[in-house]
Amino acid sequence: MSSIIKATLAALLTSAAFAGTASAELTGDLRIFLDTSNPAPRATMEGMIADFQALNPDLTIETTIIDREAYKTQIRNFLTADAPDVATWYAGNRMLPYVNAGLFDDVSDLWGDEMSADLASTKPSMTIEGKQYGVPYTYYQWGVYYRKDIFDKFGLSEPKTWEEELANCQVLLDNGIKCYTIGTKYLWTAGGWFDYLSLRTHGYEFHMDLTAGKISWEDDRVKEIFAHWRELIDMGAFVDNHTSYSWQEALPFMVKGEAASYLMGNFAVAQLREAGLTDDQLDFYQFPLITEGVPMAEDAPTDTFHIPSQAKNKENARAFLQYVASADVQTAINAGDKLGQLPVNKNSSVDDDKFLQEGFVVLSNSAGLAQFFDRDAPAEMAKAGMEGFQEFMVKPDNLDEILARLEKTRGQVYE
Amino acid sequence: MTDSALADVAALGPKKPWWRRNQQKVTPWLFLAPGILFFLVYVIVPIFQSFQISFLDWDGLGQKEFIGLGNYVELMDDEAFYTSLKNNIIWLTLYLLAVPAGLFIALFLNQTVTGIRLYKSLFFFPFVISQVVVGLVFSWFYDPTFGLMNEFIGLFGLGPIAVLGDERFVTYGIIAAGLWPQTAYCMILYLTGLNAVDPEQIEAARLDGAKGIKMLWYVVLPQLRPATFIAFVVTIIGALRSFDLISIMTQGGPWGSSRVLSFYMYEKSLSEYGFRMGYGAAIAVILFLIMMVFITIFLVKMYRDEKG
């Protein structure tokens, strides 16, 4: 009799204890590696982790922040040698080598119906062969940032079509102002131009097939893309000597009014504001339509959290990923004074910043989200491609040689 | 005979411990041991590992796949490789200008006037600062819109020239930046060399009526031979491992036209868009073989000099 009571009591106690651990605080360790080394993102992440710590006081969290550039090479070492429980990285093809090498954990179990609905916009870029390997925490739009005061001065309005874009540009050039500033020293800025010309000329599917190596670089459709680009180059639409500048070094042309616009990611806004441009002078428009009937797709590079396969505290890591994916957290970390970007969770609210608001509309109505040329194409293809774009922008006559070279690289990269 | 007799005596006498008997022979090796060990682990073994990796297709993470000479075959058909090789040759040739330039600055500074120490320090200065700083300073100097160089040639109605953004000039622009510290290095070598020039020989030559170029060529230069030799060695090796300036100033651009082999190797194997370890190793092997040619020449020459 008494033994039965004892047993029942014990069972009750254990089940209560179980319920306790499942619903309440986590215990043990959680090691987080971050690449958010710039001051604002760093503070944001530290704040977010502090909040997570407050929710789980018994959890020992150890955060390591690594310089963003150094992180790109160090990740290979720490994933194999001394893996943290959570690590930041990028979506799309950039995570493919680590997934193939079995270094990122499959987290498809987290992507239930709820999360899949909330994070629907980036689910395809987190998915490899039907499984998800991380969760996104932020992304941002690309588009044309322009000097509204200069446009107003010459009576120009935001172009909706390629013809309008070219017409605007001609007016600017006639008045001695370059249409676009760009600095191609580090190549990737040219990748942005290619992405948009490709997405607008033939659409998302074509662009994804091209970056996935399914389409020849010597295909006539690819040449059409470059033909559009060449229209601008022949007009002299881009600033001179852009091969000498980084993207930041190209900003002064726009600030001084020598160039009217900049095809860039939203991160350029902070720099332009710092350089003294007010929100009255600065505005944003979506890259205009080129081919009639092609749905508008955008570049929206997505930053992500992953769990390395060799992590020691995967349960804690999963809880953390779930926390990061939640609407409230994404609202908080993406606020204008924090990351200043867009939350991926569709239930999050967007900061009251005019560029973020506009970007949110653009991305929400997008026909598809590309990650950016160097994240969609495999590393070697991306490097060769962007080098080719840079050369094309200076020597458009070399196009055939450039494309032949890219085609050769394609043959080697995708095998 | 004496040897064996001594050996017999030693064998007969009270046996000394092994350490006592071999002290003289063992000590130098003991002192060399740490050096040899690290040289083996960090230089010799990696060389053979590079050879081995160059036969693999490997991204540094996943499966290694043996592909024989595949990487080398691909390399032979790689435009970027030939660009790098060509640039390496330009570097080798032009970088050697640092030797005569260093010599003339050294001759010029080898006099006793007030403040000569200050002048010497000023000329030596670029060698003291880091290559990264040299690269940055020259990037700003060459900047097509704000740079001093274009301001200057603008005075004559020329320019602007985007030295680092133009495939025709970029390699020469970087070499010019590299020559600045390298000349200072050669100058220091020659300054020390000039201290050792025998004043009596100069005196004797002067009595025989030697002056100017003749004095330099027949009397001074032969005495500077060791300095010249070292200057050549460090300059050639410096040219072949030119990497930091290219990385700082252009990242191999525009469109890869300022790459050299060492930078290309880094790009292919370790940079953000790389991680083809096998291919990178194949480039490293080629670079090693080129360096080997020079190293052998130097070793042979040194050996001959030592022999007399």
XYZ file of C-alpha atoms in Angstrom, chain A:
415
model
C 0.000 0.000 0.000
C 2.511 2.565 1.127
C 4.880 1.476 -1.639
C 2.146 2.188 -4.181
C 1.675 5.677 -2.771
C 5.387 6.225 -2.832
C 5.596 5.117 -6.450
C 2.709 7.356 -7.469
C 4.210 10.280 -5.650
C 7.545 9.667 -7.284
C 5.916 9.478 -10.700
C 4.046 12.696 -10.052
C 7.191 14.396 -8.910
C 9.212 13.321 -11.908
C 6.515 14.335 -14.382
C 6.259 17.679 -12.644
C 9.997 18.062 -12.855
C 9.887 17.214 -16.543
C 7.160 19.701 -17.231
C 9.256 22.213 -15.362
C 12.346 21.838 -17.567
C 10.323 21.773 -20.732
C 8.450 24.992 -20.169
C 10.752 27.087 -18.023
C 14.386 28.093 -18.029
C 17.170 26.369 -19.842
C 20.242 25.245 -17.990
C 23.772 24.407 -18.995
C 25.898 26.245 -21.520
C 25.340 28.076 -24.780
C 28.258 29.273 -26.870
C 27.426 31.789 -29.576
C 29.777 32.988 -32.334
C 28.815 36.190 -34.120
C 30.199 38.036 -37.135
C 28.343 41.242 -36.256
C 31.497 43.177 -35.517
C 30.411 46.682 -36.540
C 29.460 48.860 -33.566
C 25.678 49.055 -34.043
C 25.061 45.390 -34.971
C 27.390 44.361 -32.178
C 25.448 46.301 -29.563
C 22.168 45.006 -30.972
C 23.224 41.393 -30.759
C 24.674 41.818 -27.303
C 21.376 43.380 -26.227
C 19.362 40.549 -27.710
C 21.517 37.922 -26.040
C 21.236 39.771 -22.726
C 17.438 39.572 -23.050
C 17.654 35.851 -23.757
C 19.871 35.504 -20.712
C 17.298 37.342 -18.599
C 14.654 34.837 -19.700
C 16.970 31.960 -18.821
C 18.968 33.038 -15.767
C 20.394 29.560 -15.206
C 21.891 29.358 -18.636
C 25.582 30.176 -19.015
C 25.911 32.070 -22.270
C 29.307 32.736 -23.760
C 29.363 35.120 -26.728
C 32.316 35.568 -29.072
C 32.227 38.347 -31.659
C 34.639 37.936 -34.558
C 35.544 40.526 -37.174
C 33.130 40.161 -40.077
C 35.794 39.587 -42.721
C 37.964 37.332 -40.564
C 34.893 35.300 -39.691
C 34.532 34.221 -43.311
C 37.757 32.239 -43.139
C 37.663 31.315 -39.459
C 34.288 29.616 -39.733
C 35.937 26.737 -41.566
C 38.246 26.123 -38.645
C 35.830 26.469 -35.791
C 33.111 24.381 -37.413
C 35.491 21.450 -37.664
C 37.670 21.947 -34.613
C 35.911 23.762 -31.794
C 32.310 24.266 -32.778
C 30.105 26.743 -30.908
C 26.424 25.959 -30.328
C 25.158 28.773 -32.526
C 26.935 30.607 -35.363
C 25.932 33.364 -37.757
C 26.239 32.923 -41.513
C 24.431 33.649 -44.770
C 21.584 32.017 -46.618
C 21.618 30.521 -50.099
C 24.592 29.014 -51.812
C 26.940 30.442 -49.196
C 25.872 27.782 -46.710
C 25.970 24.957 -49.236
C 29.617 23.876 -48.712
C 29.007 23.538 -44.962
C 25.778 21.658 -45.462
C 27.458 19.321 -47.950
C 30.334 18.742 -45.562
C 27.821 17.901 -42.840
C 28.896 20.796 -40.638
C 25.511 22.508 -40.243
C 22.760 20.703 -38.379
C 19.453 19.999 -40.064
C 16.892 22.129 -38.186
C 13.839 21.194 -40.245
C 12.083 20.198 -37.000
C 12.037 23.868 -35.972
C 10.447 24.840 -39.259
C 6.970 23.684 -38.361
C 3.896 25.129 -39.972
C 4.064 28.230 -37.850
C 7.666 29.151 -38.570
C 7.310 28.231 -42.226
C 4.420 30.647 -42.526
C 6.120 33.404 -40.540
C 9.415 33.189 -42.420
C 7.931 32.190 -45.768
C 9.800 34.839 -47.770
C 13.205 33.311 -47.039
C 12.298 29.660 -46.634
C 13.526 28.747 -50.145
C 16.936 30.252 -49.457
C 17.243 28.320 -46.181
C 16.286 25.053 -47.853
C 18.659 22.561 -49.414
C 17.145 19.362 -50.784
C 13.976 19.810 -48.809
C 15.626 20.457 -45.451
C 16.271 23.668 -43.571
C 19.682 24.392 -42.087
C 19.199 27.560 -40.065
C 16.927 30.509 -39.357
C 17.132 34.047 -40.783
C 17.200 37.074 -38.497
C 17.458 39.999 -40.847
C 17.530 41.052 -44.480
C 17.461 44.275 -46.428
C 16.373 45.524 -49.783
C 18.467 46.598 -52.728
C 17.382 49.359 -55.027
C 18.250 52.735 -56.400
C 19.009 55.438 -53.838
C 18.910 58.843 -55.468
C 19.258 62.561 -54.830
C 15.679 63.791 -54.797
C 16.776 67.438 -54.860
C 18.723 66.870 -58.090
C 15.811 64.975 -59.662
C 13.464 67.816 -58.672
C 15.808 70.431 -60.060
C 15.609 68.897 -63.526
C 11.955 67.927 -63.227
C 12.649 64.199 -63.156
C 10.454 61.627 -61.461
C 11.150 58.099 -60.271
C 11.370 55.929 -63.408
C 9.065 52.949 -63.710
C 10.409 51.570 -66.971
C 13.780 51.184 -68.625
C 12.944 53.878 -71.190
C 12.194 56.347 -68.424
C 15.383 55.339 -66.677
C 17.414 56.020 -69.819
C 15.593 59.290 -70.473
C 16.259 60.491 -66.913
C 19.864 59.570 -67.276
C 20.228 61.483 -70.510
C 18.883 64.645 -68.868
C 21.333 64.289 -66.016
C 24.252 63.701 -68.374
C 23.297 66.725 -70.447
C 23.597 68.766 -67.270
C 27.003 67.379 -66.455
C 25.878 65.002 -63.738
C 26.679 61.306 -63.820
C 23.623 59.072 -63.430
C 25.173 56.487 -61.126
C 28.030 56.331 -58.754
C 29.709 52.973 -58.210
C 33.022 51.692 -56.886
C 34.017 48.354 -58.363
C 37.408 47.916 -56.701
C 36.072 45.050 -54.604
C 33.968 43.737 -57.501
C 30.693 42.878 -55.735
C 29.039 46.229 -56.482
C 29.061 45.290 -60.164
C 27.346 42.043 -59.175
C 24.391 44.113 -57.925
C 23.977 45.696 -61.337
C 24.153 42.361 -63.062
C 21.597 40.851 -60.678
C 19.062 43.567 -61.329
C 19.554 43.706 -65.082
C 19.202 39.923 -65.183
C 16.184 39.789 -62.857
C 14.418 42.497 -64.861
C 15.318 41.216 -68.326
C 14.454 37.547 -67.921
C 13.108 37.177 -64.422
C 13.813 35.254 -61.237
C 13.753 31.707 -62.611
C 16.233 32.533 -65.331
C 18.542 34.306 -62.918
C 18.484 31.416 -60.465
C 19.159 28.912 -63.245
C 22.039 31.031 -64.486
C 23.658 31.325 -61.060
C 23.053 27.616 -60.504
C 25.018 26.853 -63.652
C 22.118 25.510 -65.681
C 22.379 28.113 -68.441
C 25.338 28.818 -70.671
C 26.989 32.199 -70.283
C 27.170 32.378 -74.056
C 23.396 32.033 -74.338
C 21.776 34.840 -76.337
C 19.552 35.700 -73.387
C 22.664 36.467 -71.329
C 23.903 38.708 -74.095
C 20.609 40.616 -73.942
C 21.325 41.421 -70.300
C 24.703 42.820 -71.186
C 23.197 44.733 -74.106
C 21.003 46.647 -71.639
C 23.985 47.281 -69.440
C 25.928 48.497 -72.424
C 23.310 51.123 -73.199
C 24.194 52.781 -69.910
C 27.934 52.306 -70.341
C 27.903 53.847 -73.819
C 25.996 56.832 -72.496
C 28.723 57.330 -69.893
C 26.198 56.878 -67.122
C 28.648 55.607 -64.489
C 31.309 57.673 -62.743
C 34.778 57.514 -64.276
C 37.562 55.394 -62.801
C 35.182 53.324 -60.713
C 37.696 50.479 -60.623
C 39.762 52.567 -58.197
C 37.075 52.940 -55.552
C 35.506 50.844 -52.856
C 31.762 51.292 -52.416
C 32.345 53.784 -49.599
C 34.828 55.775 -51.657
C 32.153 56.128 -54.336
C 29.743 57.799 -51.899
C 31.273 61.315 -52.085
C 30.237 61.629 -55.751
C 26.641 61.347 -54.683
C 27.071 63.527 -51.604
C 28.710 66.275 -53.656
C 26.020 66.006 -56.319
C 28.376 64.867 -59.069
C 26.342 61.695 -59.450
C 22.612 61.393 -58.895
C 21.994 57.831 -57.788
C 23.457 54.630 -56.443
C 22.259 51.050 -56.887
C 22.977 49.688 -53.429
C 21.770 47.818 -50.403
C 19.942 49.684 -47.691
C 23.107 49.883 -45.595
C 24.210 52.777 -47.784
C 21.546 55.013 -46.224
C 23.295 55.272 -42.869
C 26.518 56.347 -44.562
C 24.787 58.876 -46.793
C 23.009 60.384 -43.826
C 26.238 60.555 -41.888
C 27.824 62.322 -44.838
C 25.227 65.078 -44.429
C 22.367 64.211 -46.769
C 18.936 64.770 -45.237
C 15.879 62.637 -45.873
C 14.550 65.442 -48.079
C 17.526 65.092 -50.355
C 17.641 61.336 -50.377
C 15.041 58.936 -51.686
C 14.622 55.393 -52.974
C 13.025 53.744 -55.963
C 12.684 50.134 -57.006
C 14.826 49.145 -59.977
C 12.569 49.789 -62.983
C 10.891 47.272 -65.233
C 12.841 46.245 -68.316
C 10.973 43.434 -70.045
C 7.209 43.825 -69.996
C 5.493 41.029 -68.104
C 8.520 39.849 -66.112
C 7.510 39.785 -62.424
C 9.649 42.019 -60.230
C 12.076 40.016 -58.119
C 14.616 41.577 -55.769
C 18.001 41.081 -54.198
C 17.592 40.658 -50.444
C 20.712 39.223 -48.795
C 19.675 37.358 -45.676
C 21.759 36.898 -42.532
C 21.183 33.724 -40.596
C 21.832 31.672 -37.474
C 22.932 28.054 -37.692
C 23.678 25.178 -35.354
C 26.981 23.453 -36.125
C 26.728 19.661 -36.241
C 29.395 19.391 -33.570
C 27.600 21.712 -31.151
C 27.459 20.367 -27.605
C 24.249 22.005 -26.411
C 21.883 21.580 -29.308
C 18.707 21.813 -27.232
C 19.703 25.225 -25.913
C 20.754 26.259 -29.403
C 17.366 25.273 -30.796
C 15.616 27.317 -28.147
C 17.795 30.257 -29.064
C 17.038 29.915 -32.780
C 13.344 29.816 -32.015
C 13.746 32.934 -29.916
C 15.595 34.747 -32.712
C 12.943 33.812 -35.261
C 10.084 35.172 -33.164
C 8.249 38.262 -34.344
C 8.964 40.428 -31.284
C 12.679 39.785 -31.276
C 12.964 40.459 -34.998
C 11.035 43.691 -34.591
C 13.377 44.759 -31.825
C 16.710 43.917 -33.429
C 15.823 45.360 -36.833
C 14.691 48.733 -35.492
C 16.107 51.850 -37.108
C 18.516 52.539 -34.248
C 19.599 48.875 -34.070
C 20.397 46.903 -37.244
C 18.262 49.287 -39.283
C 17.126 46.503 -41.581
C 14.028 44.494 -42.290
C 12.692 41.712 -40.052
C 12.095 38.450 -41.902
C 9.155 37.378 -39.721
C 6.040 38.650 -41.406
C 4.328 39.355 -38.066
C 7.089 41.738 -37.027
C 6.563 45.441 -37.368
C 8.894 47.561 -39.439
C 10.613 50.635 -38.095
C 9.196 54.025 -39.008
C 12.143 54.805 -41.285
C 11.019 55.782 -44.781
C 13.566 53.587 -46.544
C 12.714 50.559 -44.427
C 9.004 51.141 -44.986
C 9.488 51.368 -48.713
C 11.808 48.370 -48.741
C 9.309 46.332 -46.761
C 6.641 46.985 -49.374
C 9.011 46.123 -52.198
C 10.151 42.856 -50.612
C 6.668 41.822 -49.492
C 5.402 42.079 -53.068
C 8.453 40.524 -54.621
C 8.096 37.652 -57.062
C 11.189 36.027 -55.593
C 14.199 36.930 -53.504
C 17.702 36.473 -54.791
C 20.478 36.486 -52.214
C 22.980 38.468 -54.261
C 25.285 37.286 -57.011
C 28.133 36.167 -54.756
C 25.791 34.235 -52.495
C 23.672 32.635 -55.233
C 26.554 31.520 -57.432
C 29.234 29.186 -56.038
C 32.293 31.063 -54.783
C 34.539 30.419 -57.762
C 31.863 31.249 -60.298
C 30.992 34.385 -58.346
C 34.584 35.598 -58.349
C 35.060 34.984 -62.056
C 31.660 36.493 -62.833
C 32.193 39.694 -60.886
C 35.647 40.133 -62.378
C 34.046 39.781 -65.785
C 31.397 42.384 -64.921
C 34.058 44.826 -63.810
C 36.007 44.327 -67.009
C 32.837 44.699 -69.064
C 32.036 48.010 -67.396
C 35.396 49.385 -68.518
C 35.823 47.509 -71.791
C 32.398 46.563 -73.118
C 33.997 45.485 -76.395
C 35.584 42.505 -74.634
C 32.193 40.960 -73.950
C 32.654 37.886 -76.110
C 35.976 37.012 -74.506
C 34.556 37.617 -71.046
C 31.576 35.363 -71.677
C 33.776 32.652 -73.154
C 35.885 32.796 -70.013
C 32.837 32.594 -67.755
C 31.526 29.678 -69.750
C 34.823 27.890 -69.247
C 34.642 28.551 -65.513
C 31.078 27.245 -65.484
C 32.297 24.034 -67.065
C 34.832 23.591 -64.276
C 32.782 24.746 -61.305
C 29.568 22.802 -61.657
C 30.952 19.631 -63.208
